[in-house]
mmCIF file of C-alpha atoms in Angstrom:
data_model
loop_
_atom_site.group_PDB
_atom_site.id
_atom_site.type_symbol
_atom_site.label_atom_id
_atom_site.label_comp_id
_atom_site.label_asym_id
_atom_site.label_seq_id
_atom_site.Cartn_x
_atom_site.Cartn_y
_atom_site.Cartn_z
ATOM 1 C CA MET A 1 -125.264 -9.200 -13.033
ATOM 2 C CA ARG A 2 -125.997 -11.738 -10.298
ATOM 3 C CA ALA A 3 -129.642 -10.659 -9.992
ATOM 4 C CA SER A 4 -130.200 -11.281 -13.694
ATOM 5 C CA VAL A 5 -128.629 -14.725 -13.459
ATOM 6 C CA VAL A 6 -130.789 -15.613 -10.458
ATOM 7 C CA ARG A 7 -133.848 -14.673 -12.525
ATOM 8 C CA ALA A 8 -132.476 -16.823 -15.338
ATOM 9 C CA ALA A 9 -131.941 -19.683 -12.894
ATOM 10 C CA VAL A 10 -135.577 -19.537 -11.823
ATOM 11 C CA ALA A 11 -136.606 -19.384 -15.476
ATOM 12 C CA ALA A 12 -134.477 -22.439 -16.173
ATOM 13 C CA LEU A 13 -136.301 -24.396 -13.515
ATOM 14 C CA LEU A 14 -139.682 -23.300 -14.858
ATOM 15 C CA ILE A 15 -139.269 -24.143 -18.439
ATOM 16 C CA GLY A 16 -139.277 -26.265 -19.148
ATOM 17 C CA CYS A 17 -151.681 -37.101 -36.233
ATOM 18 C CA GLY A 18 -152.024 -40.862 -35.688
ATOM 19 C CA ALA A 19 -154.732 -43.429 -36.234
ATOM 20 C CA SER A 20 -158.290 -42.883 -35.088
ATOM 21 C CA LEU A 21 -158.220 -43.375 -31.339
ATOM 22 C CA THR A 22 -160.730 -44.273 -28.682
ATOM 23 C CA VAL A 23 -160.695 -42.196 -25.521
ATOM 24 C CA VAL A 24 -160.587 -44.543 -22.542
ATOM 25 C CA PRO A 25 -162.018 -43.032 -19.336
ATOM 26 C CA GLY A 26 -159.927 -43.190 -16.182
ATOM 27 C CA PRO A 27 -160.164 -42.177 -12.523
ATOM 28 C CA ALA A 28 -161.667 -38.772 -11.719
ATOM 29 C CA GLY A 29 -162.567 -38.217 -15.377
ATOM 30 C CA ALA A 30 -158.996 -38.577 -16.668
ATOM 31 C CA THR A 31 -158.679 -39.853 -20.219
ATOM 32 C CA VAL A 32 -155.938 -41.171 -22.437
ATOM 33 C CA PRO A 33 -156.291 -41.675 -26.220
ATOM 34 C CA ILE A 34 -155.726 -45.295 -27.159
ATOM 35 C CA ASP A 35 -157.267 -47.724 -29.604
ATOM 36 C CA PRO A 36 -157.896 -51.009 -27.754
ATOM 37 C CA ALA A 37 -158.952 -52.638 -31.008
ATOM 38 C CA HIS A 38 -155.504 -51.983 -32.465
ATOM 39 C CA CYS A 39 -153.139 -52.106 -29.528
ATOM 40 C CA PRO A 40 -149.696 -50.760 -30.435
ATOM 41 C CA PRO A 41 -146.427 -52.495 -29.628
ATOM 42 C CA LEU A 42 -145.248 -49.219 -28.052
ATOM 43 C CA TYR A 43 -147.167 -46.361 -26.438
ATOM 44 C CA VAL A 44 -145.211 -43.128 -25.790
ATOM 45 C CA LEU A 45 -146.432 -41.050 -22.859
ATOM 46 C CA SER A 46 -144.844 -37.583 -22.683
ATOM 47 C CA VAL A 47 -144.907 -34.718 -20.192
ATOM 48 C CA GLN A 48 -143.965 -31.280 -21.532
ATOM 49 C CA GLY A 49 -142.259 -28.443 -19.651
ATOM 50 C CA THR A 50 -143.625 -25.435 -17.798
ATOM 51 C CA GLY A 51 -145.819 -23.270 -20.009
ATOM 52 C CA GLN A 52 -146.053 -26.000 -22.664
ATOM 53 C CA SER A 53 -149.185 -27.777 -21.452
ATOM 54 C CA SER A 54 -152.506 -27.122 -19.714
ATOM 55 C CA MET A 55 -155.483 -29.076 -18.469
ATOM 56 C CA ALA A 56 -157.071 -28.497 -21.905
ATOM 57 C CA ALA A 57 -153.982 -29.386 -23.957
ATOM 58 C CA SER A 58 -154.396 -31.735 -26.907
ATOM 59 C CA PRO A 59 -153.066 -35.192 -26.033
ATOM 60 C CA THR A 60 -151.946 -35.811 -29.619
ATOM 61 C CA ALA A 61 -150.445 -32.468 -30.723
ATOM 62 C CA ASP A 62 -146.726 -32.963 -31.423
ATOM 63 C CA THR A 63 -145.633 -29.521 -30.252
ATOM 64 C CA SER A 64 -142.893 -27.918 -28.170
ATOM 65 C CA VAL A 65 -139.731 -29.746 -27.095
ATOM 66 C CA LEU A 66 -141.077 -33.291 -26.832
ATOM 67 C CA GLY A 67 -143.031 -32.994 -30.062
ATOM 68 C CA ALA A 68 -139.642 -32.698 -31.787
ATOM 69 C CA VAL A 69 -138.710 -36.104 -30.355
ATOM 70 C CA VAL A 70 -142.007 -37.985 -30.583
ATOM 71 C CA GLY A 71 -143.503 -36.563 -33.798
ATOM 72 C CA PRO A 72 -140.827 -38.144 -36.019
ATOM 73 C CA VAL A 73 -141.326 -41.475 -34.238
ATOM 74 C CA LEU A 74 -144.858 -41.752 -35.604
ATOM 75 C CA ALA A 75 -143.656 -40.847 -39.081
ATOM 76 C CA ALA A 76 -141.085 -43.663 -39.009
ATOM 77 C CA ALA A 77 -143.170 -46.165 -37.022
ATOM 78 C CA PRO A 78 -146.886 -45.484 -37.564
ATOM 79 C CA GLN A 79 -147.757 -48.499 -35.421
ATOM 80 C CA VAL A 80 -146.770 -46.441 -32.354
ATOM 81 C CA GLN A 81 -149.423 -44.536 -30.402
ATOM 82 C CA ARG A 82 -148.750 -41.583 -28.114
ATOM 83 C CA ALA A 83 -150.225 -39.055 -25.718
ATOM 84 C CA TYR A 84 -149.046 -35.847 -24.074
ATOM 85 C CA VAL A 85 -150.110 -35.560 -20.452
ATOM 86 C CA ALA A 86 -152.366 -32.609 -19.668
ATOM 87 C CA PHE A 87 -151.347 -30.778 -16.488
ATOM 88 C CA PRO A 88 -151.315 -27.147 -15.235
ATOM 89 C CA ALA A 89 -147.652 -26.595 -16.251
ATOM 90 C CA GLY A 90 -147.446 -23.424 -14.156
ATOM 91 C CA PHE A 91 -144.880 -21.634 -12.031
ATOM 92 C CA GLY A 92 -147.102 -19.453 -9.869
ATOM 93 C CA GLY A 93 -148.347 -17.558 -12.914
ATOM 94 C CA LEU A 94 -144.856 -16.339 -13.837
ATOM 95 C CA VAL A 95 -144.418 -18.250 -17.099
ATOM 96 C CA PRO A 96 -146.398 -17.367 -20.252
ATOM 97 C CA GLY A 97 -148.643 -20.236 -21.277
ATOM 98 C CA GLY A 98 -148.655 -21.767 -17.806
ATOM 99 C CA SER A 99 -151.401 -21.606 -15.228
ATOM 100 C CA ASP A 100 -151.403 -19.728 -11.920
ATOM 101 C CA ALA A 101 -150.633 -22.999 -10.121
ATOM 102 C CA SER A 102 -147.281 -23.221 -8.371
ATOM 103 C CA TYR A 103 -144.529 -25.338 -9.870
ATOM 104 C CA THR A 104 -144.905 -27.841 -7.035
ATOM 105 C CA VAL A 105 -148.658 -28.192 -7.570
ATOM 106 C CA SER A 106 -148.106 -28.569 -11.317
ATOM 107 C CA VAL A 107 -145.527 -31.334 -10.968
ATOM 108 C CA ARG A 108 -147.701 -33.197 -8.465
ATOM 109 C CA ALA A 109 -150.639 -32.970 -10.885
ATOM 110 C CA ALA A 110 -148.457 -34.336 -13.683
ATOM 111 C CA ILE A 111 -147.328 -37.252 -11.508
ATOM 112 C CA THR A 112 -150.938 -38.104 -10.666
ATOM 113 C CA SER A 113 -151.917 -37.973 -14.349
ATOM 114 C CA VAL A 114 -148.978 -40.124 -15.461
ATOM 115 C CA ARG A 115 -149.842 -42.770 -12.892
ATOM 116 C CA SER A 116 -153.443 -42.819 -14.099
ATOM 117 C CA ASP A 117 -152.520 -42.808 -17.796
ATOM 118 C CA LEU A 118 -150.039 -45.656 -17.390
ATOM 119 C CA GLY A 119 -152.687 -47.759 -15.684
ATOM 120 C CA GLN A 120 -155.188 -47.028 -18.434
ATOM 121 C CA VAL A 121 -152.790 -47.950 -21.250
ATOM 122 C CA VAL A 122 -151.757 -51.249 -19.661
ATOM 123 C CA SER A 123 -155.369 -52.068 -18.764
ATOM 124 C CA ALA A 124 -156.631 -51.364 -22.291
ATOM 125 C CA CYS A 125 -153.674 -53.072 -24.002
ATOM 126 C CA PRO A 126 -151.964 -55.645 -21.743
ATOM 127 C CA GLY A 127 -149.449 -56.578 -24.432
ATOM 128 C CA THR A 128 -148.273 -53.012 -25.019
ATOM 129 C CA GLU A 129 -145.084 -51.582 -23.546
ATOM 130 C CA VAL A 130 -144.710 -47.916 -22.651
ATOM 131 C CA ALA A 131 -142.005 -45.301 -23.170
ATOM 132 C CA LEU A 132 -141.968 -42.273 -20.859
ATOM 133 C CA ALA A 133 -140.533 -38.905 -21.887
ATOM 134 C CA GLY A 134 -140.308 -35.661 -19.927
ATOM 135 C CA TYR A 135 -138.794 -32.233 -20.360
ATOM 136 C CA SER A 136 -137.966 -29.864 -17.478
ATOM 137 C CA ALA A 137 -140.995 -29.908 -15.109
ATOM 138 C CA GLY A 138 -142.233 -32.914 -17.069
ATOM 139 C CA ALA A 139 -138.868 -34.623 -16.607
ATOM 140 C CA GLN A 140 -139.178 -34.164 -12.848
ATOM 141 C CA ALA A 141 -142.603 -35.826 -12.910
ATOM 142 C CA VAL A 142 -141.359 -38.674 -15.113
ATOM 143 C CA SER A 143 -138.271 -39.100 -12.914
ATOM 144 C CA GLN A 144 -140.463 -39.601 -9.861
ATOM 145 C CA ILE A 145 -142.616 -42.207 -11.621
ATOM 146 C CA ALA A 146 -139.619 -43.993 -13.167
ATOM 147 C CA ARG A 147 -137.970 -44.339 -9.761
ATOM 148 C CA GLU A 148 -141.152 -45.792 -8.293
ATOM 149 C CA ILE A 149 -141.393 -48.286 -11.142
ATOM 150 C CA GLY A 150 -137.697 -49.139 -10.959
ATOM 151 C CA ALA A 151 -138.080 -49.870 -7.250
ATOM 152 C CA GLY A 152 -141.150 -52.082 -7.800
ATOM 153 C CA ARG A 153 -143.576 -49.547 -6.307
ATOM 154 C CA GLY A 154 -144.979 -48.001 -9.470
ATOM 155 C CA PRO A 155 -148.356 -48.095 -11.206
ATOM 156 C CA VAL A 156 -147.034 -50.680 -13.679
ATOM 157 C CA PRO A 157 -144.249 -53.303 -13.507
ATOM 158 C CA ALA A 158 -140.787 -52.397 -14.779
ATOM 159 C CA ALA A 159 -141.263 -55.054 -17.476
ATOM 160 C CA LYS A 160 -143.903 -52.781 -19.050
ATOM 161 C CA VAL A 161 -141.521 -49.819 -19.482
ATOM 162 C CA ALA A 162 -139.338 -50.014 -22.579
ATOM 163 C CA ALA A 163 -137.623 -46.608 -22.370
ATOM 164 C CA VAL A 164 -137.418 -43.457 -20.252
ATOM 165 C CA VAL A 165 -136.214 -40.148 -21.736
ATOM 166 C CA LEU A 166 -135.402 -37.284 -19.356
ATOM 167 C CA ILE A 167 -134.447 -33.881 -20.764
ATOM 168 C CA ALA A 168 -133.321 -31.020 -18.463
ATOM 169 C CA ASP A 169 -134.386 -32.960 -15.366
ATOM 170 C CA PRO A 170 -134.255 -30.816 -12.176
ATOM 171 C CA GLU A 171 -133.777 -34.060 -10.218
ATOM 172 C CA ARG A 172 -130.649 -35.090 -12.118
ATOM 173 C CA ALA A 173 -128.069 -36.608 -9.765
ATOM 174 C CA PRO A 174 -124.619 -34.980 -9.432
ATOM 175 C CA GLY A 175 -122.480 -35.660 -12.481
ATOM 176 C CA SER A 176 -124.972 -38.231 -13.756
ATOM 177 C CA PRO A 177 -123.890 -40.010 -16.955
ATOM 178 C CA LEU A 178 -126.258 -40.173 -19.921
ATOM 179 C CA PHE A 179 -127.511 -43.494 -18.582
ATOM 180 C CA PRO A 180 -127.878 -42.879 -14.825
ATOM 181 C CA GLY A 181 -126.073 -45.550 -12.869
ATOM 182 C CA ARG A 182 -124.342 -46.836 -16.029
ATOM 183 C CA PRO A 183 -121.177 -44.795 -16.666
ATOM 184 C CA GLY A 184 -119.865 -45.274 -20.183
ATOM 185 C CA GLN A 185 -123.021 -46.887 -21.578
ATOM 186 C CA VAL A 186 -124.030 -45.659 -25.038
ATOM 187 C CA VAL A 187 -126.371 -48.426 -26.263
ATOM 188 C CA PRO A 188 -129.714 -48.666 -24.451
ATOM 189 C CA ASP A 189 -130.711 -51.969 -22.895
ATOM 190 C CA PRO A 190 -133.288 -53.948 -24.936
ATOM 191 C CA ALA A 191 -136.974 -53.490 -24.275
ATOM 192 C CA PRO A 192 -138.242 -56.188 -21.898
ATOM 193 C CA GLY A 193 -139.060 -59.438 -23.654
ATOM 194 C CA THR A 194 -137.080 -58.623 -26.799
ATOM 195 C CA GLY A 195 -133.631 -59.498 -28.078
ATOM 196 C CA GLY A 196 -132.977 -55.831 -28.841
ATOM 197 C CA ALA A 197 -131.713 -56.359 -32.390
ATOM 198 C CA ALA A 198 -132.850 -52.924 -33.580
ATOM 199 C CA VAL A 199 -131.952 -51.146 -30.326
ATOM 200 C CA SER A 200 -128.430 -52.602 -30.449
ATOM 201 C CA ARG A 201 -127.750 -50.393 -33.493
ATOM 202 C CA VAL A 202 -128.618 -47.180 -31.611
ATOM 203 C CA ARG A 203 -125.930 -45.010 -30.038
ATOM 204 C CA ILE A 204 -126.784 -42.217 -27.616
ATOM 205 C CA THR A 205 -123.731 -40.089 -26.922
ATOM 206 C CA GLY A 206 -122.865 -36.603 -25.786
ATOM 207 C CA PRO A 207 -120.497 -34.666 -23.561
ATOM 208 C CA GLY A 208 -120.738 -35.205 -19.839
ATOM 209 C CA VAL A 209 -122.111 -32.404 -17.672
ATOM 210 C CA SER A 210 -120.974 -31.761 -14.125
ATOM 211 C CA GLY A 211 -123.252 -30.436 -11.406
ATOM 212 C CA SER A 212 -126.750 -31.597 -10.608
ATOM 213 C CA GLY A 213 -130.372 -30.575 -10.849
ATOM 214 C CA LEU A 214 -131.653 -27.808 -8.581
ATOM 215 C CA ALA A 215 -134.053 -30.372 -7.105
ATOM 216 C CA ASP A 216 -131.530 -33.234 -6.914
ATOM 217 C CA ASP A 217 -132.495 -35.786 -4.275
ATOM 218 C CA GLY A 218 -130.323 -38.745 -5.240
ATOM 219 C CA ALA A 219 -132.367 -40.222 -8.092
ATOM 220 C CA ARG A 220 -131.845 -43.957 -8.704
ATOM 221 C CA TYR A 221 -133.790 -45.905 -11.322
ATOM 222 C CA GLY A 222 -133.406 -49.471 -10.154
ATOM 223 C CA ALA A 223 -134.738 -51.944 -12.682
ATOM 224 C CA LEU A 224 -135.044 -49.163 -15.283
ATOM 225 C CA ALA A 225 -131.311 -48.343 -15.227
ATOM 226 C CA GLY A 226 -129.969 -48.977 -18.705
ATOM 227 C CA ARG A 227 -133.322 -48.026 -20.231
ATOM 228 C CA THR A 228 -133.278 -44.488 -18.780
ATOM 229 C CA VAL A 229 -131.451 -41.625 -20.522
ATOM 230 C CA ASP A 230 -130.849 -38.279 -18.788
ATOM 231 C CA ILE A 231 -129.940 -35.425 -21.147
ATOM 232 C CA CYS A 232 -128.563 -32.160 -19.729
ATOM 233 C CA ALA A 233 -126.996 -29.239 -21.594
ATOM 234 C CA ASP A 234 -123.857 -27.683 -20.186
ATOM 235 C CA GLY A 235 -124.804 -24.338 -18.653
ATOM 236 C CA ASP A 236 -128.414 -25.304 -17.886
ATOM 237 C CA LEU A 237 -128.904 -24.530 -14.188
ATOM 238 C CA ALA A 238 -132.108 -26.574 -14.039
ATOM 239 C CA CYS A 239 -130.202 -29.850 -14.404
ATOM 240 C CA GLY A 240 -126.520 -28.909 -14.090
ATOM 241 C CA ALA A 241 -126.166 -26.414 -11.236
ATOM 242 C CA PRO A 242 -122.708 -26.202 -9.630
ATOM 243 C CA GLU A 243 -122.108 -28.182 -6.458
ATOM 244 C CA HIS A 244 -121.571 -25.264 -4.074
ATOM 245 C CA THR A 245 -124.833 -23.333 -4.552
ATOM 246 C CA ALA A 246 -126.861 -24.368 -1.516
ATOM 247 C CA LEU A 247 -128.788 -21.118 -1.060
ATOM 248 C CA LEU A 248 -129.681 -21.007 -4.774
ATOM 249 C CA ARG A 249 -131.206 -24.463 -4.373
ATOM 250 C CA VAL A 250 -133.103 -23.339 -1.266
ATOM 251 C CA GLY A 251 -134.407 -20.294 -3.153
ATOM 252 C CA ALA A 252 -135.499 -22.380 -6.125
ATOM 253 C CA GLU A 253 -137.356 -24.819 -3.868
ATOM 254 C CA LEU A 254 -139.183 -21.982 -2.118
ATOM 255 C CA ALA A 255 -140.043 -20.208 -5.386
ATOM 256 C CA ALA A 256 -141.437 -23.482 -6.722
ATOM 257 C CA GLN A 257 -144.111 -23.415 -4.018
ATOM 258 C CA ALA A 258 -145.134 -19.747 -4.279
ATOM 259 C CA ARG A 259 -147.808 -17.823 -6.157
ATOM 260 C CA LEU A 260 -145.862 -15.166 -8.037
ATOM 261 C CA THR A 261 -148.345 -13.178 -10.128
ATOM 262 C CA ASP A 262 -149.103 -10.486 -7.529
ATOM 263 C CA PRO A 263 -145.875 -8.929 -6.139
ATOM 264 C CA VAL A 264 -147.375 -8.232 -2.719
ATOM 265 C CA ALA A 265 -148.883 -11.710 -2.427
ATOM 266 C CA ALA A 266 -145.649 -13.210 -3.744
ATOM 267 C CA LEU A 267 -143.570 -11.512 -1.049
ATOM 268 C CA SER A 268 -145.998 -12.643 1.626
ATOM 269 C CA SER A 269 -145.995 -16.191 0.266
ATOM 270 C CA LEU A 270 -142.197 -16.370 0.060
ATOM 271 C CA GLN A 271 -141.831 -14.916 3.554
ATOM 272 C CA GLN A 272 -144.174 -17.556 4.950
ATOM 273 C CA LEU A 273 -142.391 -20.348 3.088
ATOM 274 C CA LEU A 274 -138.984 -19.103 4.251
ATOM 275 C CA SER A 275 -140.179 -18.930 7.851
ATOM 276 C CA GLN A 276 -141.557 -22.459 7.632
ATOM 277 C CA ALA A 277 -138.313 -23.747 6.096
ATOM 278 C CA PHE A 278 -136.137 -22.166 8.786
ATOM 279 C CA GLY A 279 -138.480 -23.486 11.478
ATOM 280 C CA SER A 280 -138.349 -27.003 10.054
ATOM 281 C CA ALA A 281 -134.562 -26.856 9.702
ATOM 282 C CA TRP A 282 -134.127 -25.649 13.292
ATOM 283 C CA THR A 283 -136.416 -28.414 14.577
ATOM 284 C CA THR A 284 -134.385 -31.028 12.710
ATOM 285 C CA VAL A 285 -131.085 -29.565 13.921
ATOM 286 C CA LEU A 286 -132.252 -29.578 17.551
ATOM 287 C CA ASP A 287 -133.555 -33.132 17.293
ATOM 288 C CA ASN A 288 -130.479 -34.557 15.578
ATOM 289 C CA ASP A 289 -127.396 -32.354 15.723
ATOM 290 C CA PHE A 290 -126.954 -31.378 19.377
ATOM 291 C CA ARG A 291 -125.572 -33.571 22.150
ATOM 292 C CA ILE A 292 -126.983 -32.361 25.459
ATOM 293 C CA THR A 293 -126.240 -33.667 28.947
ATOM 294 C CA PRO A 294 -126.720 -31.998 32.338
ATOM 295 C CA THR A 295 -123.155 -30.642 32.088
ATOM 296 C CA THR A 296 -122.328 -30.398 28.351
ATOM 297 C CA VAL A 297 -123.750 -28.978 25.137
ATOM 298 C CA ASP A 298 -122.118 -29.750 21.799
ATOM 299 C CA TYR A 299 -123.154 -29.057 18.220
ATOM 300 C CA LEU A 300 -122.169 -32.247 16.384
ATOM 301 C CA PRO A 301 -123.961 -32.168 13.037
ATOM 302 C CA ARG A 302 -124.798 -35.468 11.388
ATOM 303 C CA VAL A 303 -125.609 -33.505 8.213
ATOM 304 C CA ARG A 304 -124.188 -30.173 7.076
ATOM 305 C CA LEU A 305 -126.300 -27.096 7.816
ATOM 306 C CA ALA A 306 -126.675 -26.365 4.094
ATOM 307 C CA GLN A 307 -128.227 -29.789 3.553
ATOM 308 C CA ARG A 308 -130.575 -29.255 6.492
ATOM 309 C CA LEU A 309 -131.799 -26.032 4.857
ATOM 310 C CA ILE A 310 -132.193 -27.666 1.438
ATOM 311 C CA GLU A 311 -134.190 -30.540 2.919
ATOM 312 C CA ALA A 312 -136.369 -28.184 4.981
ATOM 313 C CA ALA A 313 -137.262 -26.134 1.877
ATOM 314 C CA ASP A 314 -137.942 -29.218 -0.264
ATOM 315 C CA PRO A 315 -141.708 -29.581 -0.866
ATOM 316 C CA ARG A 316 -141.270 -33.321 -1.470
ATOM 317 C CA ARG A 317 -140.240 -33.839 2.152
ATOM 318 C CA PRO A 318 -142.802 -33.905 4.965
ATOM 319 C CA SER A 319 -142.684 -31.233 7.633
ATOM 320 C CA PRO A 320 -141.579 -32.258 11.140
ATOM 321 C CA THR A 321 -144.311 -34.114 13.002
ATOM 322 C CA PRO A 322 -145.918 -32.628 16.129
ATOM 323 C CA ALA A 323 -143.927 -35.142 18.187
ATOM 324 C CA GLU A 324 -140.675 -33.962 16.585
ATOM 325 C CA VAL A 325 -141.610 -30.334 17.229
ATOM 326 C CA ARG A 326 -142.346 -31.098 20.886
ATOM 327 C CA ALA A 327 -139.058 -32.998 21.219
ATOM 328 C CA ALA A 328 -137.170 -30.035 19.744
ATOM 329 C CA GLY A 329 -138.821 -27.715 22.246
ATOM 330 C CA GLN A 330 -137.818 -29.963 25.112
ATOM 331 C CA ARG A 331 -134.230 -30.168 23.844
ATOM 332 C CA TRP A 332 -134.065 -26.381 23.535
ATOM 333 C CA ALA A 333 -135.201 -26.073 27.150
ATOM 334 C CA GLN A 334 -132.506 -28.572 28.169
ATOM 335 C CA LEU A 335 -129.877 -26.716 26.147
ATOM 336 C CA THR A 336 -130.676 -23.306 27.649
ATOM 337 C CA ALA A 337 -130.846 -24.749 31.182
ATOM 338 C CA THR A 338 -127.442 -26.422 30.781
ATOM 339 C CA VAL A 339 -125.780 -23.331 29.333
ATOM 340 C CA THR A 340 -127.328 -21.145 32.041
ATOM 341 C CA ALA A 341 -125.927 -23.453 34.703
ATOM 342 C CA HIS A 342 -122.529 -23.688 33.000
ATOM 343 C CA PRO A 343 -121.773 -20.380 31.217
ATOM 344 C CA ALA A 344 -118.268 -21.561 30.317
ATOM 345 C CA LEU A 345 -119.859 -23.835 27.707
ATOM 346 C CA LEU A 346 -120.743 -20.824 25.573
ATOM 347 C CA ALA A 347 -117.218 -20.326 24.194
ATOM 348 C CA ALA A 348 -116.888 -23.890 22.896
ATOM 349 C CA LEU A 349 -120.455 -23.888 21.535
ATOM 350 C CA ALA A 350 -119.867 -20.576 19.767
ATOM 351 C CA GLY A 351 -116.785 -22.035 18.122
ATOM 352 C CA GLN A 352 -118.725 -25.079 16.891
ATOM 353 C CA LEU A 353 -121.506 -22.900 15.483
ATOM 354 C CA ALA A 354 -118.937 -20.633 13.811
ATOM 355 C CA GLY A 355 -117.509 -23.702 12.129
ATOM 356 C CA ALA A 356 -120.981 -24.609 10.864
ATOM 357 C CA TRP A 357 -121.400 -21.096 9.482
ATOM 358 C CA GLY A 358 -118.032 -21.360 7.746
ATOM 359 C CA GLN A 359 -119.148 -24.639 6.186
ATOM 360 C CA LEU A 360 -122.371 -22.980 5.004
ATOM 361 C CA VAL A 361 -120.319 -20.250 3.325
ATOM 362 C CA ALA A 362 -118.140 -22.918 1.675
ATOM 363 C CA ASP A 363 -121.272 -24.715 0.458
ATOM 364 C CA ASP A 364 -122.189 -21.503 -1.398
ATOM 365 C CA ALA A 365 -118.701 -20.689 -2.677
ATOM 366 C CA ASP A 366 -119.716 -21.042 -6.334
ATOM 367 C CA LEU A 367 -122.197 -18.183 -5.879
ATOM 368 C CA LEU A 368 -119.239 -15.899 -5.151
ATOM 369 C CA THR A 369 -117.184 -16.984 -8.165
ATOM 370 C CA PRO A 370 -117.461 -14.649 -11.208
ATOM 371 C CA ALA A 371 -116.530 -17.463 -13.615
ATOM 372 C CA VAL A 372 -119.607 -19.398 -12.505
ATOM 373 C CA TRP A 373 -121.928 -16.466 -13.194
ATOM 374 C CA ILE A 374 -120.345 -15.959 -16.608
ATOM 375 C CA HIS A 375 -120.761 -19.657 -17.456
ATOM 376 C CA PHE A 376 -124.456 -19.605 -16.545
ATOM 377 C CA ALA A 377 -125.261 -16.123 -17.855
ATOM 378 C CA ASP A 378 -127.320 -17.539 -20.749
ATOM 379 C CA THR A 379 -128.799 -20.482 -18.817
ATOM 380 C CA ALA A 380 -132.373 -19.739 -19.943
ATOM 381 C CA ALA A 381 -131.321 -19.877 -23.603
ATOM 382 C CA ARG A 382 -129.475 -23.142 -23.039
ATOM 383 C CA HIS A 383 -132.521 -24.561 -21.285
ATOM 384 C CA ASP A 384 -134.594 -23.765 -24.366
ATOM 385 C CA SER A 385 -132.075 -25.020 -26.942
ATOM 386 C CA TYR A 386 -132.301 -28.811 -26.640
ATOM 387 C CA ALA A 387 -134.018 -29.266 -29.990
ATOM 388 C CA THR A 388 -131.046 -27.638 -31.714
ATOM 389 C CA THR A 389 -128.258 -29.597 -30.005
ATOM 390 C CA GLY A 390 -128.400 -32.564 -32.405
ATOM 391 C CA ARG A 391 -129.312 -35.109 -29.729
ATOM 392 C CA PHE A 392 -132.963 -35.613 -30.622
ATOM 393 C CA PRO A 393 -132.439 -37.783 -33.741
ATOM 394 C CA ALA A 394 -130.750 -40.443 -31.575
ATOM 395 C CA LEU A 395 -133.635 -40.351 -29.085
ATOM 396 C CA THR A 396 -136.156 -40.670 -31.905
ATOM 397 C CA ALA A 397 -134.154 -43.539 -33.433
ATOM 398 C CA TRP A 398 -134.159 -45.305 -30.060
ATOM 399 C CA LEU A 399 -137.943 -45.166 -29.737
ATOM 400 C CA VAL A 400 -138.393 -46.300 -33.339
ATOM 401 C CA ALA A 401 -135.984 -49.194 -32.737
ATOM 402 C CA VAL A 402 -137.887 -50.183 -29.582
ATOM 403 C CA ALA A 403 -141.133 -50.269 -31.587
ATOM 404 C CA HIS A 404 -139.538 -52.460 -34.269
ATOM 405 C CA ASP A 405 -138.111 -54.878 -31.684
ATOM 406 C CA LEU A 406 -141.463 -55.116 -29.894
ATOM 407 C CA GLU A 407 -143.353 -55.627 -33.160
ATOM 408 C CA GLY A 408 -140.933 -58.351 -34.224
ATOM 409 C CA HIS A 409 -141.266 -60.035 -30.854
ATOM 410 C CA SER A 410 -145.059 -59.988 -31.109
#
């Protein structure tokens, strides 16, 4: 049963008609459909999930999960313009409809495209505000961009972003409320520069979900808090994995970087990635978690071993630098020399390392709990069911209300 749920967990991480428009060219041939002669009050930029887009995808086809949110917006507020970001949307060739690109490569491509598209929209229509929406892999890309913007480091100012919608975000923070950083909030903050009269009538509610995304890295949205909604379905491992599943998170991060179409090549790729992750983790542990003197050696971890492994497998984090690798080698030489000179140190060191192993087991305790496997047995179906949960009408109403407030302000 556990093998089938692991496959479902990987699947959960994977999956993820307007006016006549002018195509505005952007960097490296990128384009975004927008009509500079009729700039909209609101432009909705959406990033679909794995297998739901491609480099040749139509930017204006209201399909898949996000089409169910954005399509009705245009029907209710035809002044709105929109585009769906074209990106590889692959998971190493494992997901139908996706490319052979790895999940990591796909998300990075989506981030690059969103940055470019945002710049093009604001350049073509300086008075327009933008809403960002993402589902699954697309939510991870949008989350990255939204955090940059919220911290003042994005491609556009936070005052240009009216709303952010995240659905099944693998970067969802542990136990995140619907409005990250705003527990209890149900009414979105007004779009910048408006009084928010229409938005004040919107309510976005739903049951809280424990756990966090498989790619959680402490997402914070800064100036966009209050205008960012993070939707997660209970039982969806992609965004609501249990707390004590460290090795599942490591496995998901490694699988996200692999080419998976050819079994032999996939095994070779995963073996190489696993070796690199363990090497990076060991380098970091040596550099940071051992206290070594000429007469003592102690393992005193600043960070739990499970977290070291998760960080080492995370493709968003840089590998140790050559200087860090050299320093780790020197510390290993010091450690072995000290232990060789003082063999009595081995007993205490073994006890410390045994404690670290016990902590690693505790950090994976949920993987050994049958109730957890039962709860997540249909995680792939839950990941695919967002359009039927009844939450989308409120999201659509929010975007329509934003457009009305912006139009009234103009």
